[in-house]
Short mmCIF file of C-alpha atoms and ligand atoms in Angstrom, two decimals:
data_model
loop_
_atom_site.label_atom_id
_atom_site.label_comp_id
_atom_site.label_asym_id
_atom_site.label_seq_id
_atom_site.Cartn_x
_atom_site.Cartn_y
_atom_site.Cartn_z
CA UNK A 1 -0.53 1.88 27.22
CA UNK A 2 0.90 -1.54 25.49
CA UNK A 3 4.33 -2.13 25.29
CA UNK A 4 6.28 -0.34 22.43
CA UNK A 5 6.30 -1.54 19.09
CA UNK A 6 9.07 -0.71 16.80
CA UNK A 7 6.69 0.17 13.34
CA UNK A 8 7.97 0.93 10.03
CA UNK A 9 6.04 3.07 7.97
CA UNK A 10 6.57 3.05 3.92
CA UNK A 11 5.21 6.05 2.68
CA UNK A 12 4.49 9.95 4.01
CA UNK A 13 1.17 10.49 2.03
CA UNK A 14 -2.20 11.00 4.31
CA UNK A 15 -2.26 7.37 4.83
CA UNK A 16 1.12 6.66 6.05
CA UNK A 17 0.89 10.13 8.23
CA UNK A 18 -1.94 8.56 9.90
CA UNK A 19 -0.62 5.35 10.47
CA UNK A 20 2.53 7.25 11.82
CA UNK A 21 -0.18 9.67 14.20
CA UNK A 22 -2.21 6.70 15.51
CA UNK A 23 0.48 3.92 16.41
CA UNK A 24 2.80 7.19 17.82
CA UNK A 25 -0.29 8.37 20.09
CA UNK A 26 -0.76 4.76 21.73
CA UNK A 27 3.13 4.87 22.31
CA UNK A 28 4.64 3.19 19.98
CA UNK A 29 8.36 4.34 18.47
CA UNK A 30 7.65 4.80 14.38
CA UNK A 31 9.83 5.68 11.49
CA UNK A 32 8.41 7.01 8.68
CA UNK A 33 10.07 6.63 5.16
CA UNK A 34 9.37 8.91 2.48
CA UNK A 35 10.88 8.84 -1.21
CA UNK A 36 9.97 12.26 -1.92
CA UNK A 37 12.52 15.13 -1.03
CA UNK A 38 9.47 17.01 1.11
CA UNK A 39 6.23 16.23 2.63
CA UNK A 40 3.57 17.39 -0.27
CA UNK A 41 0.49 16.59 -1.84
CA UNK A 42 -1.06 17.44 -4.87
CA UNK A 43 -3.01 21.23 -5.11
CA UNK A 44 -6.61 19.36 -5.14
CA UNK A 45 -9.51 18.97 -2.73
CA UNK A 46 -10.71 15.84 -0.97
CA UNK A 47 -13.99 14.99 0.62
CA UNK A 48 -14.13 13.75 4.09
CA UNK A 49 -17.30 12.11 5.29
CA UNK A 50 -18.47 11.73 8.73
CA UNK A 51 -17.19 8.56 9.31
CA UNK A 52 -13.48 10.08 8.79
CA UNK A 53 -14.33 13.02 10.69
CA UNK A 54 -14.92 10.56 13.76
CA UNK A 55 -11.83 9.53 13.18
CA UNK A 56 -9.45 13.00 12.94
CA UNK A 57 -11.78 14.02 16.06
CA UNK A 58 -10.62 11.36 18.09
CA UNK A 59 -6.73 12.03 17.23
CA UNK A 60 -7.07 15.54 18.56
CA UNK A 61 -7.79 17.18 15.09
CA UNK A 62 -10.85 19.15 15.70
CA UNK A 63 -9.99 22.52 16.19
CA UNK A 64 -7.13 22.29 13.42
CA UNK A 65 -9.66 20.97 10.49
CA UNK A 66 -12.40 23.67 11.94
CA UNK A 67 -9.58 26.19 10.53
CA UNK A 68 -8.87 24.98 7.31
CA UNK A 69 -11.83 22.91 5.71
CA UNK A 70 -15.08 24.07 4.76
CA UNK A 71 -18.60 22.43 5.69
CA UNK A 72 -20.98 22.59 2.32
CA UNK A 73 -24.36 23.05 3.22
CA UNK A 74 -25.11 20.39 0.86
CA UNK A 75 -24.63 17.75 -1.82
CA UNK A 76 -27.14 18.45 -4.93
CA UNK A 77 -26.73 16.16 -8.26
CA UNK A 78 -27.16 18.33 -11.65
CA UNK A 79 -27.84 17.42 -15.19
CA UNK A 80 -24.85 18.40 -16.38
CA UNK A 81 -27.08 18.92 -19.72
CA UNK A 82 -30.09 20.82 -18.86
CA UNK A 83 -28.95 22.24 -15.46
CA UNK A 84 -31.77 20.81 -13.70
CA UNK A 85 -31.33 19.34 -10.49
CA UNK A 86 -31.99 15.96 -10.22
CA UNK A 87 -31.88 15.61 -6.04
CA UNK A 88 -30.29 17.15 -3.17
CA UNK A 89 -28.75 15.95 0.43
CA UNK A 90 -28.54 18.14 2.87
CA UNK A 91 -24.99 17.82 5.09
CA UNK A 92 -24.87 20.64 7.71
CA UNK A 93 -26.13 20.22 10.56
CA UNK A 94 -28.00 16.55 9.69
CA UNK A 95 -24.75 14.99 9.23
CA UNK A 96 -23.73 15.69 12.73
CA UNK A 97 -27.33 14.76 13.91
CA UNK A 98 -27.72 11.40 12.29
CA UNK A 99 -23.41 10.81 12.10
CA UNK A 100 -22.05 12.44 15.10
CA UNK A 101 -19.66 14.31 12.89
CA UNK A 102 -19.65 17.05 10.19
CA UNK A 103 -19.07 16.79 6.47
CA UNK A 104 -16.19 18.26 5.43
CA UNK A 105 -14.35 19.41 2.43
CA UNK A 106 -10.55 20.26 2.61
CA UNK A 107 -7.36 20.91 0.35
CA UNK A 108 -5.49 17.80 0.69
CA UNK A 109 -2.30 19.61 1.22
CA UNK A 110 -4.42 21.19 4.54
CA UNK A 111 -5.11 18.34 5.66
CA UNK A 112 -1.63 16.83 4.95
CA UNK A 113 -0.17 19.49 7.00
CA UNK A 114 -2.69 18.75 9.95
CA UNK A 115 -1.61 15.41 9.82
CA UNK A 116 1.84 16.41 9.37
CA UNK A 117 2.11 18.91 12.09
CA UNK A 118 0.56 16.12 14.86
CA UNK A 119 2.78 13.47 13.74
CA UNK A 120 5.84 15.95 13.94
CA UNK A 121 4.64 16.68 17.62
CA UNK A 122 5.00 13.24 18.66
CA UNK A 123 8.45 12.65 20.33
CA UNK A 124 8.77 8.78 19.30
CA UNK A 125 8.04 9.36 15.61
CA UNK A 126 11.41 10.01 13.13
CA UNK A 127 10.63 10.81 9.54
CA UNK A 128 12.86 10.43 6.42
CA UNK A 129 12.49 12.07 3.39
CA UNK A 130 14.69 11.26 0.38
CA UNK A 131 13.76 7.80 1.57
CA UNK A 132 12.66 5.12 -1.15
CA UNK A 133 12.44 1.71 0.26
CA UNK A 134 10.99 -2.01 -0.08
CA UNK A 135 10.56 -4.67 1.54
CA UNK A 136 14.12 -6.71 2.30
CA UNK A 137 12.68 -9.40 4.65
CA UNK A 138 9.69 -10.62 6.67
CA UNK A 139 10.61 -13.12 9.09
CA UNK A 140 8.49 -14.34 12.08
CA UNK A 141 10.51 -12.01 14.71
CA UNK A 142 10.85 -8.78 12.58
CA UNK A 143 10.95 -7.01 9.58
CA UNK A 144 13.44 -5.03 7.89
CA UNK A 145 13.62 -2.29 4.71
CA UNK A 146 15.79 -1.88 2.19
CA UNK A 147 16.95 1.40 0.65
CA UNK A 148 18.36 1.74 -2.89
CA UNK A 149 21.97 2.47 -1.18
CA UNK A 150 21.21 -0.95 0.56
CA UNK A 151 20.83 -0.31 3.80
CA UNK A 152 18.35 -2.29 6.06
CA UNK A 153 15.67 -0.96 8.90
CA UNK A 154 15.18 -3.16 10.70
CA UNK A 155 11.66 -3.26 12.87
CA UNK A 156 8.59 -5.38 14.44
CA UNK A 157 6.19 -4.43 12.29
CA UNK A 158 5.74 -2.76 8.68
CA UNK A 159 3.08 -0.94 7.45
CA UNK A 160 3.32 -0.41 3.65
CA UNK A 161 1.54 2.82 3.03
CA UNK A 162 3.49 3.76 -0.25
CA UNK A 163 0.25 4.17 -2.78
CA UNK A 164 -1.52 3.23 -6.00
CA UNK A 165 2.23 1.57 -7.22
CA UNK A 166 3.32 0.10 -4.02
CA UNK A 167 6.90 -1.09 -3.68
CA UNK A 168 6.02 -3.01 -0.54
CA UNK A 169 2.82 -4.50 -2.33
CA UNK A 170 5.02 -5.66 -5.00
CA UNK A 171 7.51 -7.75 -2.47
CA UNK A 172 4.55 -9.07 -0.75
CA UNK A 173 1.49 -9.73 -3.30
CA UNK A 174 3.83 -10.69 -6.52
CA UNK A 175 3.60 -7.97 -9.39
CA UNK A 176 0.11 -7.45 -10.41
CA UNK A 177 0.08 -3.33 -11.87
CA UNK A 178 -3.09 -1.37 -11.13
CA UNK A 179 -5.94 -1.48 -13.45
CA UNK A 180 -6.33 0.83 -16.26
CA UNK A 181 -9.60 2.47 -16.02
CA UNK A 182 -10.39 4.90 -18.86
CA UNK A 183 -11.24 7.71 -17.05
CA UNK A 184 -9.47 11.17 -17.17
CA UNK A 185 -9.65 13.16 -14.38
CA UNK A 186 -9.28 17.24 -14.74
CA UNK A 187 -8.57 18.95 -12.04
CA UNK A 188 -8.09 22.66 -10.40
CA UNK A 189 -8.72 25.05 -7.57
CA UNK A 190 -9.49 28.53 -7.83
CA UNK A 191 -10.56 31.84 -5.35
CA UNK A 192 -14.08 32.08 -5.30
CA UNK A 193 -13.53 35.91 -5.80
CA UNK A 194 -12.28 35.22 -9.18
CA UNK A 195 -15.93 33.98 -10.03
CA UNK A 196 -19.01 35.78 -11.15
CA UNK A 197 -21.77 35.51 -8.03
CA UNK A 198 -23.73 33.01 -10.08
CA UNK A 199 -20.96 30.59 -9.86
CA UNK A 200 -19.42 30.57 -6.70
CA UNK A 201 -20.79 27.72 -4.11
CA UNK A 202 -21.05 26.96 -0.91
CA UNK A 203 -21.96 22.82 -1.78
CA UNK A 204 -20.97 19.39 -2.65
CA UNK A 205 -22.09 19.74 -6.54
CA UNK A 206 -21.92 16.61 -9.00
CA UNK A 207 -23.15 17.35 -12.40
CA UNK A 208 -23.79 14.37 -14.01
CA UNK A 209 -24.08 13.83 -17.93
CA UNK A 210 -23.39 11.02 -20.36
CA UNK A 211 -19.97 9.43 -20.25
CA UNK A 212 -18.35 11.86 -17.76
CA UNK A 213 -19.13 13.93 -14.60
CA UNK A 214 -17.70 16.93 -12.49
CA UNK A 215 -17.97 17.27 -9.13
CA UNK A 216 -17.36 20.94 -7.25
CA UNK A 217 -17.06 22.21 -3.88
CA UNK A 218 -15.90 24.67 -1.64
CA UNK A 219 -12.27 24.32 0.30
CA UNK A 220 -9.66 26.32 2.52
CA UNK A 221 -12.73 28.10 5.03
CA UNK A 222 -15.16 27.75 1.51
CA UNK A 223 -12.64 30.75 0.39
CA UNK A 224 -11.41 28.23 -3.06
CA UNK A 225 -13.50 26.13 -5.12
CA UNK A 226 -11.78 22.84 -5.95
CA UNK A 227 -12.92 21.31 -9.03
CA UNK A 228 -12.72 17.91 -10.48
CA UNK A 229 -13.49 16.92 -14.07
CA UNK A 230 -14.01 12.60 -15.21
CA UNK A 231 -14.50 11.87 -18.68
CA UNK A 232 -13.54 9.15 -20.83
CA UNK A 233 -10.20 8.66 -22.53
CA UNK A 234 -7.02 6.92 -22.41
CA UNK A 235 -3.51 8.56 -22.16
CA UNK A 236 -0.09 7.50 -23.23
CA UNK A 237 2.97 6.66 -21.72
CA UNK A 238 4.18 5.88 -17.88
CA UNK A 239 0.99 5.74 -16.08
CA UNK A 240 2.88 5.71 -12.50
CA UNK A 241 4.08 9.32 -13.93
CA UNK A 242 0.72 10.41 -15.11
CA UNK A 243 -0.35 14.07 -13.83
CA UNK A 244 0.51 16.63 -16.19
CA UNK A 245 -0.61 20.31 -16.82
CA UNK A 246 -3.91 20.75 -19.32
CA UNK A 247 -5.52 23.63 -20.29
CA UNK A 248 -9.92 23.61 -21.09
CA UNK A 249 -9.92 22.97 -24.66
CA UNK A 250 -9.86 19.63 -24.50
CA UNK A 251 -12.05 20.18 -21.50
CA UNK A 252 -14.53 22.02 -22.93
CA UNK A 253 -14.33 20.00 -26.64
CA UNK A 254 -15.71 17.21 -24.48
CA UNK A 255 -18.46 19.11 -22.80
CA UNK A 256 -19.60 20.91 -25.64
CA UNK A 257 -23.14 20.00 -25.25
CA UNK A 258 -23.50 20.70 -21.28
CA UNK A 259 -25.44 23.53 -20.04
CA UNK A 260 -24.01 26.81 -20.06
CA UNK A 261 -22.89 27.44 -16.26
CA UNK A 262 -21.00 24.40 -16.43
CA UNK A 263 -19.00 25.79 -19.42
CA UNK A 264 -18.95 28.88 -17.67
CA UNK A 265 -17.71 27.41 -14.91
CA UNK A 266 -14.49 25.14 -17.31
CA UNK A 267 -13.90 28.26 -18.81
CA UNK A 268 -13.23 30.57 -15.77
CA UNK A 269 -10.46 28.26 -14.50
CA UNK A 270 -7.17 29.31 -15.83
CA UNK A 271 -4.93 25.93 -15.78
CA UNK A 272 -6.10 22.26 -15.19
CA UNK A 273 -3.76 19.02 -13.72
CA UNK A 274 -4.81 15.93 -15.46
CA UNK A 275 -4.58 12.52 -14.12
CA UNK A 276 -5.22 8.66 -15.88
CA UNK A 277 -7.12 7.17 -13.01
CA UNK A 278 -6.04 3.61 -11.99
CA UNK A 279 -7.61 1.28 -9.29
CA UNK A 280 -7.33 -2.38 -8.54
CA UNK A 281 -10.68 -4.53 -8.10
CA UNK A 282 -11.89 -5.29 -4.67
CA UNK A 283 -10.11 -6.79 -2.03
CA UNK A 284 -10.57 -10.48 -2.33
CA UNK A 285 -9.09 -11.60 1.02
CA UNK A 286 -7.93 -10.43 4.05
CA UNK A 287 -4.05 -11.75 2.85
CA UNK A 288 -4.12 -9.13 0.13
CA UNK A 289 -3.91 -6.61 3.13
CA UNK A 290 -1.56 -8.27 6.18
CA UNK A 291 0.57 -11.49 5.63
CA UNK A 292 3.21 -11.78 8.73
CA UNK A 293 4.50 -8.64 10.24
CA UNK A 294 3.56 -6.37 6.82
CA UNK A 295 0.69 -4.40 6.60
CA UNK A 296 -0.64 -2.70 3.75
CA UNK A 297 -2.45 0.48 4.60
CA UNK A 298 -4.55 3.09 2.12
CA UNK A 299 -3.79 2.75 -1.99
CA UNK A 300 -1.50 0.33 -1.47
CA UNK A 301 -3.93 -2.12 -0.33
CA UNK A 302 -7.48 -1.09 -1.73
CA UNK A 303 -6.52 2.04 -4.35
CA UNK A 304 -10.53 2.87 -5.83
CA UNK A 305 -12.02 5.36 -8.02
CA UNK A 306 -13.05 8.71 -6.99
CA UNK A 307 -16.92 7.82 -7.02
CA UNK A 308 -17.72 7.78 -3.63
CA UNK A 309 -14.69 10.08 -2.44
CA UNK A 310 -13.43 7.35 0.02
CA UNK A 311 -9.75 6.85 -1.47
CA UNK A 312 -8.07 9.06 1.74
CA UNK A 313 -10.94 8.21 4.12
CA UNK A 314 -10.45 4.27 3.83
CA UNK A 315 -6.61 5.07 4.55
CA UNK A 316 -7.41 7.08 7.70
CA UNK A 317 -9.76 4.52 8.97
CA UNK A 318 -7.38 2.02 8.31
CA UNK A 319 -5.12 3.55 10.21
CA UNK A 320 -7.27 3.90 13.68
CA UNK A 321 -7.83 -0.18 12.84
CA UNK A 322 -4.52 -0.83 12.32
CA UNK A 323 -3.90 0.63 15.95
CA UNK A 324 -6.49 -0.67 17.62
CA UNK A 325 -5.19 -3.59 16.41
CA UNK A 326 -1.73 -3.38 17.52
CA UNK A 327 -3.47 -2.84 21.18
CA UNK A 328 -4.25 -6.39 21.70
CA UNK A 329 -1.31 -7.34 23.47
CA UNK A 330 -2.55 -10.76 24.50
CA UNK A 331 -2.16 -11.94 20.88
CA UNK A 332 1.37 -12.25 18.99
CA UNK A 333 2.20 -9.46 16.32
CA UNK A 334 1.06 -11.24 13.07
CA UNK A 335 -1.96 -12.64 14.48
CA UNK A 336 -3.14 -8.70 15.44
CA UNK A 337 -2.17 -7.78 11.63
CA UNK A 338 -4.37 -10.67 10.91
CA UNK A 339 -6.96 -9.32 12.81
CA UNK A 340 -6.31 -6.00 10.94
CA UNK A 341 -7.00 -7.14 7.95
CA UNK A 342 -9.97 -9.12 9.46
CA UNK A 343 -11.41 -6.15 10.66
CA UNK A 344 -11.24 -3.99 7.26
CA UNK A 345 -10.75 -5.88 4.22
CA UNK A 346 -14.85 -6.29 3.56
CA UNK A 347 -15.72 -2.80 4.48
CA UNK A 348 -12.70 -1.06 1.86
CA UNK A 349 -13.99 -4.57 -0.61
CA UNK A 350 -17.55 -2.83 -0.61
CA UNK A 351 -16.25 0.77 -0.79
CA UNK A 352 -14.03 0.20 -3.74
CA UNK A 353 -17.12 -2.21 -5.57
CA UNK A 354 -19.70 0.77 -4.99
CA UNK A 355 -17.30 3.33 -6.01
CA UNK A 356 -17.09 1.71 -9.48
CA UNK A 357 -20.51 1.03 -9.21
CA UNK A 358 -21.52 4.72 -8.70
CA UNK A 359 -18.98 5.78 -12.04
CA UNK A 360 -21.23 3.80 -13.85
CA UNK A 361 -24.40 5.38 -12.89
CA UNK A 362 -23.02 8.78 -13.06
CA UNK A 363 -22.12 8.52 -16.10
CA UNK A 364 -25.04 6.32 -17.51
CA UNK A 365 -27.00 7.39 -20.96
CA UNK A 366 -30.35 5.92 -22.36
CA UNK A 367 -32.71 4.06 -19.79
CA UNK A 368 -30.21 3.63 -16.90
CA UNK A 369 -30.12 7.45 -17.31
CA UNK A 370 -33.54 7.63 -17.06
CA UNK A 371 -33.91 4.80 -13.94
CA UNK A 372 -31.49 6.90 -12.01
CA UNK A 373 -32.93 10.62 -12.55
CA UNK A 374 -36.54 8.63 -11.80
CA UNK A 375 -35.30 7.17 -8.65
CA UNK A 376 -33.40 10.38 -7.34
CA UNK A 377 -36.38 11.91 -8.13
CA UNK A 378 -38.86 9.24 -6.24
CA UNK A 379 -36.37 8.84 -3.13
CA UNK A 380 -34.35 11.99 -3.04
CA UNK A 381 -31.77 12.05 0.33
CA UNK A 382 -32.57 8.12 1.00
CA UNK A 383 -30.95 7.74 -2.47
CA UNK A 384 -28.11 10.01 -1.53
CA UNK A 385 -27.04 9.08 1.74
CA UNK A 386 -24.97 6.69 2.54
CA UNK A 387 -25.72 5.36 6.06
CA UNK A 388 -23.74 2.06 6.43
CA UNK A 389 -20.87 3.98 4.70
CA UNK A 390 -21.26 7.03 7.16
CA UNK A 391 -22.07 5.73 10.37
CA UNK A 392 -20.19 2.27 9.61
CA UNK A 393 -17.39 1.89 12.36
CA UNK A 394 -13.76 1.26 11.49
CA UNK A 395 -13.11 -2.04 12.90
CA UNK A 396 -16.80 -3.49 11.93
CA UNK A 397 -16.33 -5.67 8.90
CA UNK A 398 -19.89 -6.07 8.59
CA UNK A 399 -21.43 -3.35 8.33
CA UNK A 400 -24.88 -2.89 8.33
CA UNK A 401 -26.99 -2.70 4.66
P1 FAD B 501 -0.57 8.27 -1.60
O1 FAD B 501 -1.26 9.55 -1.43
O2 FAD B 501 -0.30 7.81 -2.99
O3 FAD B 501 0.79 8.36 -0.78
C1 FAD B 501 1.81 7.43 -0.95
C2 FAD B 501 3.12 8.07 -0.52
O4 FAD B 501 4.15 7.10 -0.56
C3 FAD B 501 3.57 9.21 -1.44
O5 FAD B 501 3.95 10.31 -0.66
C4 FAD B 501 4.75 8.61 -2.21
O6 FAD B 501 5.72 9.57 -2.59
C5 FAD B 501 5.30 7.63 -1.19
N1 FAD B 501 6.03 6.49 -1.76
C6 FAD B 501 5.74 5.79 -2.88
N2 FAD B 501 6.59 4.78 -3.03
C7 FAD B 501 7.45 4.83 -1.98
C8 FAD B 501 8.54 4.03 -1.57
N3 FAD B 501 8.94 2.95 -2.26
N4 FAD B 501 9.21 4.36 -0.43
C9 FAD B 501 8.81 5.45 0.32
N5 FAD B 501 7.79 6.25 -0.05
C10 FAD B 501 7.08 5.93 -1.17
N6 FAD B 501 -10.26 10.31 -1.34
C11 FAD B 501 -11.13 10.76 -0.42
O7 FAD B 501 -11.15 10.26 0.72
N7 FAD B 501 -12.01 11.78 -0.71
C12 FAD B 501 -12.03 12.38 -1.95
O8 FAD B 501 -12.82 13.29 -2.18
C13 FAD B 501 -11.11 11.93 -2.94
N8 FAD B 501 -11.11 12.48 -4.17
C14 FAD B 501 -10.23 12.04 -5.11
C15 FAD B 501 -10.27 12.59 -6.39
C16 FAD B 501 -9.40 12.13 -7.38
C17 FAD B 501 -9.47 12.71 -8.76
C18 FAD B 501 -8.46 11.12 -7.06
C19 FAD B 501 -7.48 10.61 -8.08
C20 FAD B 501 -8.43 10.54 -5.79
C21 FAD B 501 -9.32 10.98 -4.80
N9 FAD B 501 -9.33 10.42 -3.51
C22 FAD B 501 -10.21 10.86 -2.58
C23 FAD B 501 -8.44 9.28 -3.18
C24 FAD B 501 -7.22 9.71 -2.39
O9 FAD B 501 -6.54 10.72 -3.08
C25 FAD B 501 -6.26 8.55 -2.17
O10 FAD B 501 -6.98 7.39 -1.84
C26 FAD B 501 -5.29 8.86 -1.03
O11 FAD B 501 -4.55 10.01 -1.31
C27 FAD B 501 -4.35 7.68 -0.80
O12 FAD B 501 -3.41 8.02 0.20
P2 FAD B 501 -2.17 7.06 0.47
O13 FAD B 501 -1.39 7.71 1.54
O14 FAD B 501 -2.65 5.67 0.66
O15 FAD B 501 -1.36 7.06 -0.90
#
């Protein structure tokens, strides 16, 4: 075990938690800072891949995510216009063969509170709630926080893990807001019982259609359907405020001509959350993710679109780096942030590039339509799967094509 670190931790969502579980499990004292006045996360699902999977595994999470996510058989792309399926990937069972680890889909406040509950069972870790902070000072033998009633933390190392409008990002990187993408996002959960047969699932499904997408699948033990709507449109007012309650008509005025058991499906949920989706482009350099004794950790280095559902998953893997990191006690404290950033700054670059890349194909019309149904068609699961994304390790930031 290396000798102790004092860490700072900006931020309580699933990718401070993480940071907090990993550095806390190789011994480290942490002290977590959250503004919020509870630990919470938003009533929505989240994908985990293998490659994340791996990662909760090795923290001691197995039997805790066995009990609360669910394992869809598999993913299968839709016309969200005709119905007809365009191509299909099967997850259980092959994920584990060719990925050593399952595909799962969870509630994110599940896996919040799995995250939650290990870091609270950690005798070195202290969290704060009520706890908005920034960045006071970097200096080469510490760090410290400020909060707004200007007190200062002081530490060895901080990890700014504070999201999409991060306060820490800001002291370090200059002010540089998020970029405005033009997607909506719809979303709701719902009992499966409250669905006709037809409709209930147990798989990954994205329907795909012109200008917008939905993606659906199965959460808490495949008991709840979690449902996620993208479509195109601009909102008004404070985007860092931006998740308000909706109801389907506007839903359903923009998928007016998608087949009915899509509809069917829009209609049966009784109240929607709607979010303006932001991101920032890829990382450019390792700085934008360590400089000194800050790290940046999850949104608040790398925040990406929803199209590859790798937002929470780059966070947790960033986390196990950011440990293994800390590990390498022959080398002084900025130089193993350094290597942090090293190790992950071209693997969350590549995530966040094909994530945009993929919104573009989902949502394609005319001939890059056509391409892409032709080529799911032609190459079915090699078109699907993701292999350097799901069998890519952490700390490789190379991965293979
Ligand atoms: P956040 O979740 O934003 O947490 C930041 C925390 O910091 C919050 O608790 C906040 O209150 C706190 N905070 C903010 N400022 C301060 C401050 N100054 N001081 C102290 N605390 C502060 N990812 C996946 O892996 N799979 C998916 O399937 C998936 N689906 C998604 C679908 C949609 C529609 C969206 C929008 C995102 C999706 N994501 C998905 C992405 C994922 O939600 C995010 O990437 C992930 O939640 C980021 O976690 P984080 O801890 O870095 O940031």
């Amino acid at each position: 075990m290396s000798p102790q670190i004092e860490i700072l931790v900006a931020g309580g969502g699933i990718g401070g938690l993480a940071a907090a579980l990993a550095t806390a499990r190789a011994g480290h004292r942490v002290r977590l800072f959250e503004r919020a006045p509870a630990f919470s996360e938003v009533g929505a699902g989240i994908q985990i891949s293998p490659n994340v999977v791996r990662v909760l595994q090795a923290w001691g999470l197995q039997d805790g995510l066995q009990a609360v996510a669910a394992f869809p058989d598999a993913l299968q792309v839709r016309s969200a216009l005709s119905g007809r399926t365009l191509g299909r990937l099967r997850l259980a069972g092959r994920a584990e063969a060719l990925y050593g680890a399952p595909y799962a889909t969870i509630h994110r406040a599940d896996l919040h509170q799995l995250l939650l509950q290990a870091v609270q069972a950690q005798p070195e870790v202290s969290l704060h709630l009520n706890s908005p902070v920034t960045l006071a000072e970097a200096e080469t033998d510490g760090v410290a926080l400020l909060t707004p009633q200007k007190k200062r933390i002081e530490g060895d190392v901080l990890v700014g893990a504070d999201g999409l409008w991060s306060a820490v990002r800001q002291a370090l990187l200059g002010v540089q807001p998020p970029r405005v993408t033009g997607h909506l996002a719809f979303r709701a959960m719902l009992p499966q019982t409250h669905l006709p047969a037809a409709l209930r699932s147990t798989c990954v499904t994205a329907w795909l259609g012109p200008d917008l997408h939905v993606v659906v699948y199965p959460v808490r033990g495949g008991h709840w359907l979690n449902v996620v709507a993208i479509v195109h449109g601009e909102v008004e007012g404070d985007l860092a405020q931006w998740d308000h309650g909706n109801n389907a008509s506007q839903l359903l005025a923009v998928l007016s001509d998608c087949c009915s058991p899509l509809q069917d499906l829009v209609r049966a949920v009784p109240e929607w959350r709607l979010w303006a989706l932001c991101d920032r482009p890829p990382l450019a350099r390792p700085e934008d993710m360590a400089q000194g004794r800050v790290a940046l950790l999850g949104d608040a280095a790398h925040p990406m679109r929803p199209y590859l559902a790798q937002g929470a998953g780059m966070a947790i893997e960033d986390a196990h780096a950011l440990c293994r990191a800390l590990d390498q006690q022959a080398i002084d404290l900025p130089t193993r942030l350094r290597r942090y950033a090293l190790n992950r700054w071209q693997r969350c670059a590549r995530v966040q590039a094909r994530a945009e890349r993929n919104g573009r194909v989902f949502h394609a019309t005319g001939p890059v339509q056509w391409g892409r149904d032709a080529a799911m068609a032609l190459l079915g699961e090699r078109l699907l799967d993701v292999p350097w994304l799901y069998a890519g390790d952490p700390l490789n930031p190379l991965p293979d094509a």
